[in-house]
Coordinates of C-alpha atoms in Angstrom, one line a residue:
Chain Q
M114 CA 119.5 202.9 166.4
S115 CA 120.1 200.6 169.3
K116 CA 117.3 198.3 170.2
P117 CA 115.8 199.5 173.4
E118 CA 115.0 197.0 176.2
S119 CA 111.8 198.7 177.1
G120 CA 110.2 198.2 173.7
S121 CA 110.2 202.0 173.0
V122 CA 112.1 203.2 169.9
K123 CA 114.7 206.0 170.0
K124 CA 114.2 208.6 167.3
A125 CA 117.2 210.2 165.6
T126 CA 118.5 213.2 167.5
E127 CA 119.2 216.6 165.8
Q128 CA 122.9 215.7 165.9
E129 CA 122.4 212.4 164.2
K130 CA 120.2 214.0 161.5
L131 CA 122.8 216.7 160.9
Q132 CA 125.7 214.1 160.7
A133 CA 123.7 212.1 158.2
F134 CA 122.9 215.1 156.1
Q135 CA 126.6 216.1 156.0
H136 CA 128.1 212.6 155.6
Y137 CA 125.9 211.1 152.8
E138 CA 126.2 212.2 149.1
A139 CA 123.2 210.3 147.8
F140 CA 119.8 210.1 149.4
I141 CA 117.8 207.2 148.1
F142 CA 114.1 207.5 148.9
D143 CA 111.5 204.8 148.7
L144 CA 108.2 206.2 147.3
D145 CA 105.0 204.6 148.7
G146 CA 104.8 205.1 152.5
T147 CA 107.9 207.4 152.4
I148 CA 107.4 210.2 149.9
W149 CA 103.7 209.6 149.3
K150 CA 100.8 207.6 150.6
G151 CA 98.4 206.8 147.7
S152 CA 97.8 210.2 146.2
S153 CA 98.9 212.3 149.2
L154 CA 102.3 213.7 149.6
V155 CA 103.9 213.1 153.0
P156 CA 104.3 216.6 154.7
G157 CA 107.8 217.9 154.5
A158 CA 108.9 215.5 151.8
K159 CA 109.0 218.2 149.1
E160 CA 110.9 220.6 151.3
F161 CA 113.5 218.0 152.3
V162 CA 114.2 217.1 148.7
E163 CA 114.6 220.8 147.9
L164 CA 117.0 221.2 150.9
L165 CA 119.1 218.2 149.7
R166 CA 119.3 219.5 146.2
A167 CA 120.2 223.0 147.4
Y168 CA 123.2 221.4 149.0
Q169 CA 124.1 219.5 145.9
K170 CA 123.1 216.1 147.3
K171 CA 122.1 213.5 144.8
V172 CA 118.5 212.4 145.2
F173 CA 117.0 209.2 143.8
F174 CA 113.7 207.4 144.2
V175 CA 113.7 203.6 144.2
T176 CA 110.4 201.7 144.4
N177 CA 109.6 198.0 144.3
N178 CA 106.3 198.8 142.7
A179 CA 106.4 197.5 139.2
T180 CA 103.0 198.6 138.1
K181 CA 104.1 202.1 137.0
S182 CA 107.0 203.0 134.7
R183 CA 109.8 205.3 135.7
A184 CA 108.3 208.0 133.6
A185 CA 104.9 207.6 135.3
N186 CA 106.5 207.9 138.7
A187 CA 108.6 210.9 137.7
A188 CA 105.4 212.6 136.4
K189 CA 103.6 211.8 139.7
L190 CA 106.5 213.3 141.7
A191 CA 106.5 216.4 139.5
A192 CA 102.8 216.8 139.9
M193 CA 103.3 216.8 143.7
G194 CA 105.9 219.5 143.4
I195 CA 109.0 217.4 143.4
P196 CA 110.7 217.8 140.0
A197 CA 112.2 214.5 138.9
S198 CA 113.4 213.1 135.6
Q199 CA 113.1 209.5 134.6
A200 CA 116.8 209.0 135.4
D201 CA 116.1 209.9 139.0
V202 CA 113.7 207.0 139.4
Y203 CA 114.4 203.3 139.7
T204 CA 111.5 200.8 139.6
S205 CA 111.7 197.0 140.0
S206 CA 110.2 196.9 136.5
F207 CA 113.1 198.9 135.1
A208 CA 115.5 196.6 137.0
A209 CA 113.9 193.5 135.4
A210 CA 114.4 195.1 131.9
A211 CA 117.9 196.2 132.7
Y212 CA 118.8 192.7 134.0
L213 CA 117.5 191.0 130.9
K214 CA 119.7 193.3 128.8
T215 CA 122.8 192.3 130.8
T216 CA 122.1 188.7 129.7
S217 CA 122.0 189.7 126.0
F218 CA 118.4 188.5 126.1
S219 CA 116.9 188.1 122.6
K220 CA 113.9 185.8 123.1
K221 CA 110.4 186.9 124.4
A222 CA 109.4 187.6 127.9
Y223 CA 106.1 186.4 129.3
V224 CA 104.8 189.0 131.8
I225 CA 102.8 188.5 134.9
G226 CA 102.3 192.2 135.8
E227 CA 100.7 195.4 134.8
E228 CA 101.2 198.2 132.2
G229 CA 104.3 199.7 133.8
L230 CA 106.2 196.4 133.6
V231 CA 105.3 196.0 129.9
E232 CA 106.3 199.6 129.3
E233 CA 109.8 199.2 130.9
L234 CA 110.5 195.9 129.1
T235 CA 109.4 197.4 125.8
A236 CA 111.4 200.6 126.3
A237 CA 114.5 198.4 126.9
G238 CA 113.8 196.6 123.6
V239 CA 112.6 193.4 125.2
S240 CA 109.8 191.7 123.2
C241 CA 107.1 190.8 125.7
F242 CA 103.4 189.7 126.0
G243 CA 101.0 188.5 128.6
G244 CA 100.2 190.8 131.5
P245 CA 97.4 193.2 130.6
E246 CA 96.5 191.5 127.3
H247 CA 95.8 188.2 129.2
R248 CA 93.5 189.9 131.6
G249 CA 90.1 188.1 131.9
K250 CA 91.3 185.0 130.0
D251 CA 90.1 181.5 131.1
V252 CA 91.1 178.0 130.2
D253 CA 88.0 176.4 128.5
W254 CA 87.5 173.4 130.8
S255 CA 84.3 172.5 128.9
Q256 CA 86.3 171.4 125.9
P257 CA 86.9 167.6 125.6
D258 CA 90.7 168.0 125.9
P259 CA 91.7 171.4 127.2
H260 CA 95.3 172.4 126.4
L261 CA 97.3 175.6 126.7
E262 CA 99.9 175.9 124.1
V263 CA 102.7 178.4 124.9
D264 CA 105.0 180.3 122.6
P265 CA 108.3 178.4 122.3
E266 CA 110.1 181.7 121.9
V267 CA 109.5 182.6 125.6
G268 CA 112.9 182.8 127.3
A269 CA 111.9 184.5 130.5
V270 CA 108.9 184.8 132.8
V271 CA 109.0 188.2 134.5
V272 CA 106.7 188.6 137.5
G273 CA 105.5 191.8 139.3
L274 CA 102.3 192.8 141.0
D275 CA 99.4 191.8 138.9
R276 CA 96.0 192.9 140.3
Y277 CA 94.4 191.0 137.4
I278 CA 96.1 187.7 138.0
N279 CA 94.2 184.7 136.8
Y280 CA 94.7 180.9 136.3
Y281 CA 95.4 181.3 132.6
K282 CA 98.4 183.6 133.3
L283 CA 99.7 181.3 136.1
Q284 CA 99.4 178.2 133.9
Y285 CA 101.0 180.0 131.0
A286 CA 104.0 181.0 133.1
T287 CA 104.2 177.6 134.8
T288 CA 104.3 175.8 131.4
C289 CA 107.1 178.2 130.2
L290 CA 109.0 177.6 133.4
A291 CA 108.9 173.8 132.9
N292 CA 111.6 174.6 130.3
S293 CA 114.7 174.9 132.5
S294 CA 116.3 177.3 130.1
C295 CA 113.5 179.8 130.6
M296 CA 114.6 182.4 133.1
F297 CA 112.4 183.2 136.2
V298 CA 112.7 186.9 137.1
A299 CA 110.9 188.5 140.0
C300 CA 110.5 192.3 140.2
N301 CA 109.9 192.1 143.9
T302 CA 108.5 189.9 146.6
D303 CA 106.7 192.3 148.8
A304 CA 104.0 190.4 150.6
R305 CA 101.6 193.3 150.9
G306 CA 101.4 197.0 150.1
H307 CA 99.2 200.1 150.3
F308 CA 97.8 200.6 146.8
S309 CA 94.9 202.9 147.8
N310 CA 94.4 205.8 150.1
S311 CA 92.9 203.7 152.8
D312 CA 94.8 201.8 155.5
Q313 CA 94.0 198.5 153.7
E314 CA 96.9 196.3 152.9
W315 CA 96.7 194.7 149.5
A316 CA 98.2 191.4 148.4
G317 CA 101.6 192.4 146.8
A318 CA 103.9 191.0 144.1
G319 CA 105.1 188.4 146.6
T320 CA 101.7 186.7 146.1
M321 CA 102.3 186.2 142.4
V322 CA 105.9 185.3 142.8
A323 CA 105.1 182.7 145.5
A324 CA 102.3 181.2 143.4
L325 CA 104.8 180.5 140.6
I326 CA 107.4 179.2 143.0
G327 CA 104.7 176.8 144.2
S328 CA 103.7 175.7 140.8
S329 CA 107.1 175.6 139.1
E330 CA 109.1 174.4 142.1
R331 CA 111.8 176.9 141.0
E332 CA 113.4 179.9 142.6
P333 CA 113.4 183.3 140.9
M334 CA 116.1 185.8 140.3
L335 CA 115.0 188.7 142.5
L336 CA 115.7 192.3 141.2
G337 CA 113.9 194.7 143.5
K338 CA 114.9 195.6 147.0
P339 CA 116.5 194.0 149.0
A340 CA 118.5 192.5 146.1
S341 CA 121.6 194.4 145.1
F342 CA 120.9 194.8 141.4
I343 CA 119.4 198.3 141.5
L344 CA 122.1 199.6 143.8
D345 CA 124.9 198.2 141.6
H346 CA 123.3 199.9 138.6
L347 CA 122.8 203.2 140.4
C348 CA 126.3 203.3 141.9
A349 CA 127.9 202.5 138.6
T350 CA 125.9 205.0 136.6
H351 CA 126.4 207.9 139.1
Q352 CA 129.9 207.0 140.3
L353 CA 128.8 206.6 143.9
A354 CA 130.4 204.7 146.8
R355 CA 127.9 202.6 148.7
D356 CA 129.0 204.1 152.1
K357 CA 128.1 207.5 150.8
C358 CA 124.5 206.4 150.1
I359 CA 121.6 206.3 152.6
V360 CA 118.3 204.7 152.0
I361 CA 115.2 206.2 153.5
G362 CA 112.1 204.0 153.5
D363 CA 109.2 202.6 155.4
R364 CA 109.8 198.8 155.1
L365 CA 112.2 196.8 157.1
D366 CA 112.2 193.7 154.9
T367 CA 112.9 195.7 151.7
D368 CA 114.3 199.2 152.2
I369 CA 116.2 198.8 155.5
L370 CA 117.4 195.3 154.7
W371 CA 118.6 196.5 151.3
G372 CA 120.7 199.2 153.1
T373 CA 122.1 196.9 155.9
Q374 CA 123.0 194.1 153.4
N375 CA 124.6 196.5 151.0
G376 CA 126.7 198.8 153.1
M377 CA 124.5 201.9 152.9
G378 CA 123.2 204.1 155.7
T379 CA 119.5 203.4 156.7
C380 CA 116.7 205.6 157.9
C381 CA 113.3 204.1 158.7
V382 CA 110.3 206.4 158.6
L383 CA 107.0 205.5 160.3
T384 CA 104.7 206.9 157.7
G385 CA 104.2 203.5 156.0
V386 CA 104.0 199.8 157.0
T387 CA 106.5 199.8 159.9
S388 CA 105.4 200.8 163.3
E389 CA 107.3 201.4 166.5
A390 CA 106.0 198.0 167.7
H391 CA 107.6 196.3 164.7
L392 CA 110.9 198.0 165.3
A393 CA 110.9 197.1 169.0
A394 CA 109.6 193.5 168.5
E395 CA 111.9 190.9 170.0
D396 CA 112.1 188.9 166.8
N397 CA 113.0 191.8 164.6
K398 CA 116.5 191.4 163.2
V399 CA 116.5 194.4 160.8
V400 CA 117.7 197.4 162.7
P401 CA 117.9 200.8 160.9
K402 CA 120.6 203.3 161.8
L403 CA 118.1 206.1 162.2
V404 CA 114.4 206.2 162.9
L405 CA 112.1 209.2 162.1
D406 CA 108.4 209.7 162.4
S407 CA 108.5 211.1 158.8
V408 CA 111.0 212.4 156.2
G409 CA 109.7 215.8 157.1
D410 CA 111.4 215.5 160.5
F411 CA 114.8 216.1 158.7
M412 CA 113.7 219.7 158.2
T413 CA 114.4 220.7 161.8
I414 CA 118.2 220.8 160.9
K415 CA 117.7 223.5 158.2
G416 CA 118.7 226.3 160.5
Q417 CA 121.9 224.5 161.6
L418 CA 123.3 224.1 158.1
P419 CA 125.9 226.4 156.6
S420 CA 124.4 228.7 154.0
S421 CA 124.2 227.0 150.6
C422 CA 124.9 228.5 147.2
T423 CA 121.2 228.1 146.3
I424 CA 118.6 230.5 147.6
M425 CA 116.2 228.5 149.7
Chain N
M88 CA 112.8 148.9 146.3
S89 CA 116.5 149.5 146.8
K90 CA 117.9 152.4 144.8
P91 CA 119.9 151.0 141.9
E92 CA 123.4 152.4 141.2
S93 CA 122.9 152.2 137.5
G94 CA 119.9 154.5 137.3
S95 CA 117.5 151.7 136.3
V96 CA 114.6 150.8 138.6
K97 CA 113.8 147.3 139.8
K98 CA 110.2 146.4 139.4
A99 CA 108.4 144.3 142.1
T100 CA 108.8 140.6 141.6
E101 CA 106.0 138.1 141.6
Q102 CA 107.0 137.0 145.0
E103 CA 107.0 140.6 146.3
K104 CA 103.6 141.3 144.8
L105 CA 102.2 138.1 146.3
Q106 CA 103.6 138.9 149.8
A107 CA 102.1 142.4 149.6
F108 CA 98.7 141.0 148.6
Q109 CA 98.8 138.5 151.5
H110 CA 100.2 140.9 154.2
Y111 CA 98.1 144.0 153.8
E112 CA 94.5 144.3 154.9
A113 CA 93.7 147.7 153.4
F114 CA 94.7 148.9 149.9
I115 CA 94.6 152.6 149.6
F116 CA 94.6 153.8 146.0
D117 CA 95.3 157.3 144.7
L118 CA 92.9 158.1 141.9
D119 CA 94.4 160.4 139.2
G120 CA 97.4 158.8 137.5
T121 CA 96.8 155.5 139.4
I122 CA 93.2 154.3 138.9
W123 CA 92.4 156.7 136.0
K124 CA 94.0 159.3 133.8
G125 CA 91.6 162.1 133.0
S126 CA 88.5 160.2 131.8
S127 CA 90.3 156.9 130.9
L128 CA 90.5 153.9 133.3
V129 CA 94.0 152.5 133.8
P130 CA 93.9 149.0 132.3
G131 CA 93.7 146.3 135.0
A132 CA 92.6 148.7 137.7
K133 CA 89.0 147.4 137.7
E134 CA 90.1 143.8 137.8
F135 CA 92.6 144.3 140.6
V136 CA 90.0 146.0 142.8
E137 CA 87.7 143.1 142.1
L138 CA 90.4 140.6 143.1
L139 CA 91.1 142.5 146.3
R140 CA 87.4 142.6 147.3
A141 CA 87.0 138.9 146.4
Y142 CA 89.7 138.2 149.1
Q143 CA 87.9 140.5 151.6
K144 CA 90.6 143.1 151.4
K145 CA 89.5 146.7 152.3
V146 CA 89.8 149.1 149.4
F147 CA 89.9 152.9 149.7
F148 CA 90.5 155.7 147.3
V149 CA 92.3 158.8 148.6
T150 CA 92.8 161.8 146.4
N151 CA 94.3 165.2 147.0
N152 CA 92.1 166.6 144.3
A153 CA 89.6 168.9 146.2
T154 CA 87.6 170.0 143.1
K155 CA 85.3 167.0 143.2
S156 CA 83.3 165.8 146.2
R157 CA 83.5 162.2 147.5
A158 CA 80.1 161.5 146.0
A159 CA 81.3 162.7 142.6
N160 CA 84.4 160.6 142.8
A161 CA 82.4 157.5 143.8
A162 CA 80.1 158.1 140.9
K163 CA 83.0 158.4 138.5
L164 CA 84.5 155.1 139.8
A165 CA 81.1 153.4 139.5
A166 CA 80.7 154.7 135.9
M167 CA 84.1 153.1 135.1
G168 CA 83.0 149.8 136.5
I169 CA 84.5 150.0 140.0
P170 CA 81.5 150.1 142.4
A171 CA 82.3 152.5 145.3
S172 CA 80.4 154.3 148.0
Q173 CA 81.1 157.7 149.3
A174 CA 82.5 156.1 152.4
D175 CA 85.2 154.4 150.3
V176 CA 86.5 157.7 149.1
Y177 CA 88.6 160.3 150.9
T178 CA 89.3 163.7 149.3
S179 CA 91.3 166.5 150.7
S180 CA 88.1 168.6 150.6
F181 CA 86.4 166.1 152.9
A182 CA 89.5 166.2 155.1
A183 CA 89.3 170.0 155.3
A184 CA 85.6 169.7 156.4
A185 CA 86.3 166.9 158.8
Y186 CA 89.2 168.9 160.3
L187 CA 87.1 172.0 160.9
K188 CA 84.6 169.8 162.7
T189 CA 87.3 168.5 165.1
T190 CA 87.8 172.1 166.1
S191 CA 84.1 172.7 166.9
F192 CA 84.2 175.3 164.2
S193 CA 81.1 177.5 164.3
K194 CA 82.2 180.5 162.2
K195 CA 82.2 180.9 158.4
A196 CA 84.9 179.5 156.0
Y197 CA 86.1 181.5 153.1
V198 CA 86.8 179.2 150.2
I199 CA 89.5 179.4 147.5
G200 CA 88.5 176.3 145.5
E201 CA 85.9 174.8 143.3
E202 CA 82.4 173.2 143.7
G203 CA 83.6 170.0 145.3
L204 CA 85.2 171.8 148.2
V205 CA 82.1 173.9 148.8
E206 CA 80.0 170.7 148.7
E207 CA 82.1 168.9 151.3
L208 CA 82.1 171.9 153.6
T209 CA 78.4 172.3 153.3
A210 CA 77.7 168.6 153.8
A211 CA 79.7 168.8 157.0
G212 CA 77.6 171.7 158.2
V213 CA 80.3 174.3 157.7
S214 CA 78.9 177.6 156.5
C215 CA 81.1 178.8 153.6
F216 CA 81.3 181.2 150.7
G217 CA 83.7 182.5 148.1
G218 CA 85.1 179.9 145.6
P219 CA 82.8 179.6 142.6
E220 CA 80.6 182.6 143.6
H221 CA 83.6 184.9 143.5
R222 CA 84.6 183.8 140.1
G223 CA 85.2 186.7 137.7
K224 CA 85.1 189.3 140.5
D225 CA 87.5 192.3 140.3
V226 CA 88.5 195.0 142.7
D227 CA 87.3 198.3 141.1
W228 CA 90.6 200.2 141.0
S229 CA 88.9 203.1 139.1
Q230 CA 87.2 204.1 142.3
P231 CA 88.7 207.0 144.2
D232 CA 89.4 204.9 147.3
P233 CA 89.1 201.1 146.5
H234 CA 88.5 199.0 149.6
L235 CA 87.6 195.4 150.1
E236 CA 85.5 194.8 153.2
V237 CA 85.5 191.2 154.5
D238 CA 82.9 189.4 156.6
P239 CA 84.1 189.5 160.2
E240 CA 82.5 186.2 160.8
V241 CA 85.1 184.4 158.7
G242 CA 87.1 182.0 161.0
A243 CA 88.9 180.0 158.4
V244 CA 90.3 180.3 154.9
V245 CA 90.2 176.9 153.2
V246 CA 92.3 176.6 150.1
G247 CA 92.2 173.9 147.3
L248 CA 92.8 173.9 143.6
D249 CA 90.9 176.9 142.1
R250 CA 91.1 177.1 138.3
Y251 CA 89.2 180.4 138.5
I252 CA 91.6 182.1 140.9
N253 CA 91.7 185.9 140.8
Y254 CA 93.0 188.8 142.7
Y255 CA 89.7 189.5 144.4
K256 CA 89.8 186.0 146.0
L257 CA 93.4 186.3 147.0
Q258 CA 92.9 189.7 148.5
Y259 CA 89.8 188.5 150.4
A260 CA 91.6 185.6 151.8
T261 CA 94.7 187.7 152.6
T262 CA 92.6 190.2 154.5
C263 CA 90.9 187.4 156.5
L264 CA 94.3 185.9 157.4
A265 CA 95.5 189.2 158.7
N266 CA 93.4 188.3 161.7
S267 CA 95.6 185.8 163.6
S268 CA 92.6 183.9 165.0
C269 CA 91.4 183.0 161.4
M270 CA 92.6 179.5 160.6
F271 CA 94.6 178.8 157.4
V272 CA 93.7 175.4 156.0
A273 CA 95.3 173.9 152.9
C274 CA 93.6 170.9 151.2
N275 CA 96.8 170.0 149.5
T276 CA 100.0 171.5 148.1
D277 CA 100.5 169.6 144.9
A278 CA 102.6 171.8 142.6
R279 CA 101.1 170.5 139.4
G280 CA 98.6 167.8 138.2
H281 CA 97.0 166.2 135.1
F282 CA 93.6 167.7 134.9
S283 CA 92.9 166.9 131.3
N284 CA 93.4 163.8 129.0
S285 CA 96.6 165.4 127.5
D286 CA 100.0 165.1 128.9
Q287 CA 99.9 168.7 130.0
E288 CA 100.7 169.5 133.6
W289 CA 98.5 172.1 135.1
A290 CA 99.3 174.4 138.0
G291 CA 97.9 172.7 141.1
A292 CA 96.5 173.6 144.5
G293 CA 100.1 174.3 145.7
T294 CA 100.0 177.4 143.5
M295 CA 97.0 178.9 145.4
V296 CA 98.4 177.8 148.8
A297 CA 101.8 179.3 148.0
A298 CA 100.3 182.5 146.8
L299 CA 98.5 182.9 150.2
I300 CA 101.6 181.9 152.1
G301 CA 103.4 184.7 150.2
S302 CA 100.7 187.3 150.8
S303 CA 99.8 186.5 154.4
E304 CA 103.3 185.4 155.6
R305 CA 101.6 182.5 157.5
E306 CA 101.9 178.8 157.2
P307 CA 98.8 176.6 156.6
M308 CA 97.5 173.5 158.3
L309 CA 97.9 170.9 155.6
L310 CA 95.3 168.1 155.4
G311 CA 95.8 166.2 152.2
K312 CA 98.6 163.7 151.5
P313 CA 101.4 163.6 152.8
A314 CA 99.8 165.0 156.1
S315 CA 98.6 162.3 158.4
F316 CA 95.0 163.6 159.0
I317 CA 93.2 161.4 156.4
L318 CA 95.1 158.3 157.5
D319 CA 94.3 158.9 161.2
H320 CA 90.6 159.3 160.2
L321 CA 90.6 156.2 158.0
C322 CA 92.3 153.9 160.5
A323 CA 90.1 155.1 163.4
T324 CA 86.9 154.7 161.3
H325 CA 87.8 151.2 160.0
Q326 CA 89.8 149.9 162.9
L327 CA 92.9 149.4 160.9
A328 CA 96.6 149.2 161.9
R329 CA 98.9 151.4 159.8
D330 CA 101.3 148.6 159.1
K331 CA 98.4 146.6 157.5
C332 CA 97.8 149.4 155.0
I333 CA 99.5 150.0 151.7
V334 CA 99.3 153.1 149.6
I335 CA 99.4 152.7 145.8
G336 CA 100.0 155.9 144.0
D337 CA 101.8 157.8 141.2
R338 CA 103.4 160.7 143.2
L339 CA 106.5 160.5 145.3
D340 CA 105.9 163.8 147.1
T341 CA 102.4 163.0 148.2
D342 CA 101.4 159.3 147.9
I343 CA 104.7 157.6 148.6
L344 CA 105.9 160.2 151.2
W345 CA 102.5 159.8 152.9
G346 CA 103.2 156.1 153.2
T347 CA 106.8 156.3 154.3
Q348 CA 106.2 159.0 156.9
N349 CA 103.2 157.2 158.4
G350 CA 104.3 153.5 158.6
M351 CA 102.4 152.2 155.6
G352 CA 103.5 150.0 152.8
T353 CA 104.1 151.9 149.6
C354 CA 103.8 151.0 145.9
C355 CA 104.6 153.5 143.2
V356 CA 103.0 153.1 139.8
L357 CA 104.4 154.7 136.7
T358 CA 101.1 155.6 135.0
G359 CA 101.2 159.2 136.4
V360 CA 103.7 161.9 137.2
T361 CA 106.6 159.7 138.4
S362 CA 109.0 158.2 135.8
E363 CA 111.8 155.7 136.3
A364 CA 114.1 158.7 135.9
H365 CA 112.6 160.4 138.9
L366 CA 112.9 157.3 141.0
A367 CA 116.5 156.7 140.0
A368 CA 117.5 160.4 140.3
E369 CA 120.4 160.9 142.7
D370 CA 118.6 163.6 144.7
N371 CA 115.4 161.6 145.2
K372 CA 114.9 160.7 148.8
V373 CA 111.5 159.2 148.6
V374 CA 111.8 155.5 148.0
P375 CA 108.8 153.3 147.6
K376 CA 108.8 149.7 148.8
L377 CA 107.5 148.4 145.5
V378 CA 107.5 149.8 141.9
L379 CA 105.1 148.7 139.2
D380 CA 104.5 150.0 135.7
S381 CA 100.8 150.0 136.5
V382 CA 98.3 148.7 139.1
G383 CA 97.2 146.2 136.5
D384 CA 100.6 144.4 136.9
F385 CA 99.3 143.0 140.2
M386 CA 97.0 140.8 138.2
T387 CA 99.8 138.3 137.3
I388 CA 99.6 136.9 140.8
K389 CA 95.9 135.9 140.4
G390 CA 96.7 132.3 139.5
Q391 CA 99.0 131.9 142.5
L392 CA 96.4 132.8 145.1
P393 CA 94.4 130.2 147.1
S394 CA 90.8 130.0 145.9
S395 CA 88.6 132.6 147.5
C396 CA 85.1 132.3 148.8
T397 CA 83.9 134.6 145.9
I398 CA 83.5 133.4 142.4
M399 CA 85.9 135.3 140.3

């Protein structure tokens, strides 16, 4: 896409969509705001994934949302009519767990996050605590000498969206991070997201990560989009070249930046947080290759494709 | 103080202390880590304040801690044997209230903070809510369509230390800040502080401010040290020249930076967060004019002073 002077945004032509379909081997979809919005499937998403699979394209789903495990996301996709296995889904919680494994991590992880993050860490064999089990905990300031002792075995603080964040958890993590050998791992730094069916934007994982940057005066290792970790893992596992991958998502600062920084094709859909106004804004520096109102808009090319070996 | 090559720190000489005593008209003390530590008075602090007052020096207490009101701090000082009126004390919560008044603020303030902040805002005639009354509140995610409605009359989000921070408050403030006409006011941005008698460092107001910078993608108006607002207010109220003021405090990033950035004298005491190692660290750029182990060390000059008009 070239940035138009007028402020209007040029949508991908039939020719551009067809070329993208033919060129790329792997289509990497964001989930929230791209495939679904809350509990509603984006119209045409199911049909486009079917079309891709009929032409032997590889399809993956990569989400920065760390509150659900890969299995839970795969189950939600399947329930919406898009069959998916756990291996097709990458979450920033899985990335955090996979990253810790690359460091031969053998200590405990302190979690600021929800069930999905604990599940992924546990599934990867990482001993962890905090998160849901520290929900509702307070420091007792009425005591004569309040003190919060932390487990000296904590070797990493792992932070994702935590909609039950409290001072106890922030203080626990801050005290762990005062030890410079304790790793600081951020699942993602999304400022806000849509976590309900309404248009309301909710404070995202970037809130919790920023809080701990503020208290610890340290910078985290970022694993979700736009960091390269998930793409490295995906390309290595599935023997893919980056220039044969295209990311399709609704966020400029995560999805599209992830693509432009890492040599992938990029397609921005307008079913989520990005509007035409954002794309056309003078200060926007993240420019997707293609823009579509919705993933469903890819379906117009169906009639122009050669017949596939699968009955559509 | 000149930064020593060896890593050791040169303490103020008798001559330097005497010169400071004679030159400065106003002595501006930090409280926590300088005058007191938790509930214990720093030895010699009471006597030094008495000495200053006997020589008609002006004495002020300026704290970034927004959890207690000026009246509560004055009462704590008095209980420790240092008589002080509310007018002698400046808190970052008072600064937030005074700042809103300078903008002819007539809307409501949403508070992330504790009782002291609510008290100062209320005393200044600012209608406010949130803070303590939103303690323990949760968003009900089990509802089919969770939504958090905010009061459209909110015209400012005011943030201080909140040891009962939760997602509800962060989301409320984030939603208010989505309105670009809503002001974002930070009492202070201290990363950590000593809020108990133990050596434990607790996550400070910088944690809550950073969280909201992360979620709102906006920058706040900072009112506590090292911002100039309190000093401007103090100098205007008491007809003081900045170069006749000296700040005595334990933090480089707030107290001493406040002094060096604003043309005051500076004296760093080692009874709080700053150690000799911090001062001597190669990457430290904040260099106080004087360093003392404790405010009490000023008392050695007593015998060298001319007799004052007050019986000591």
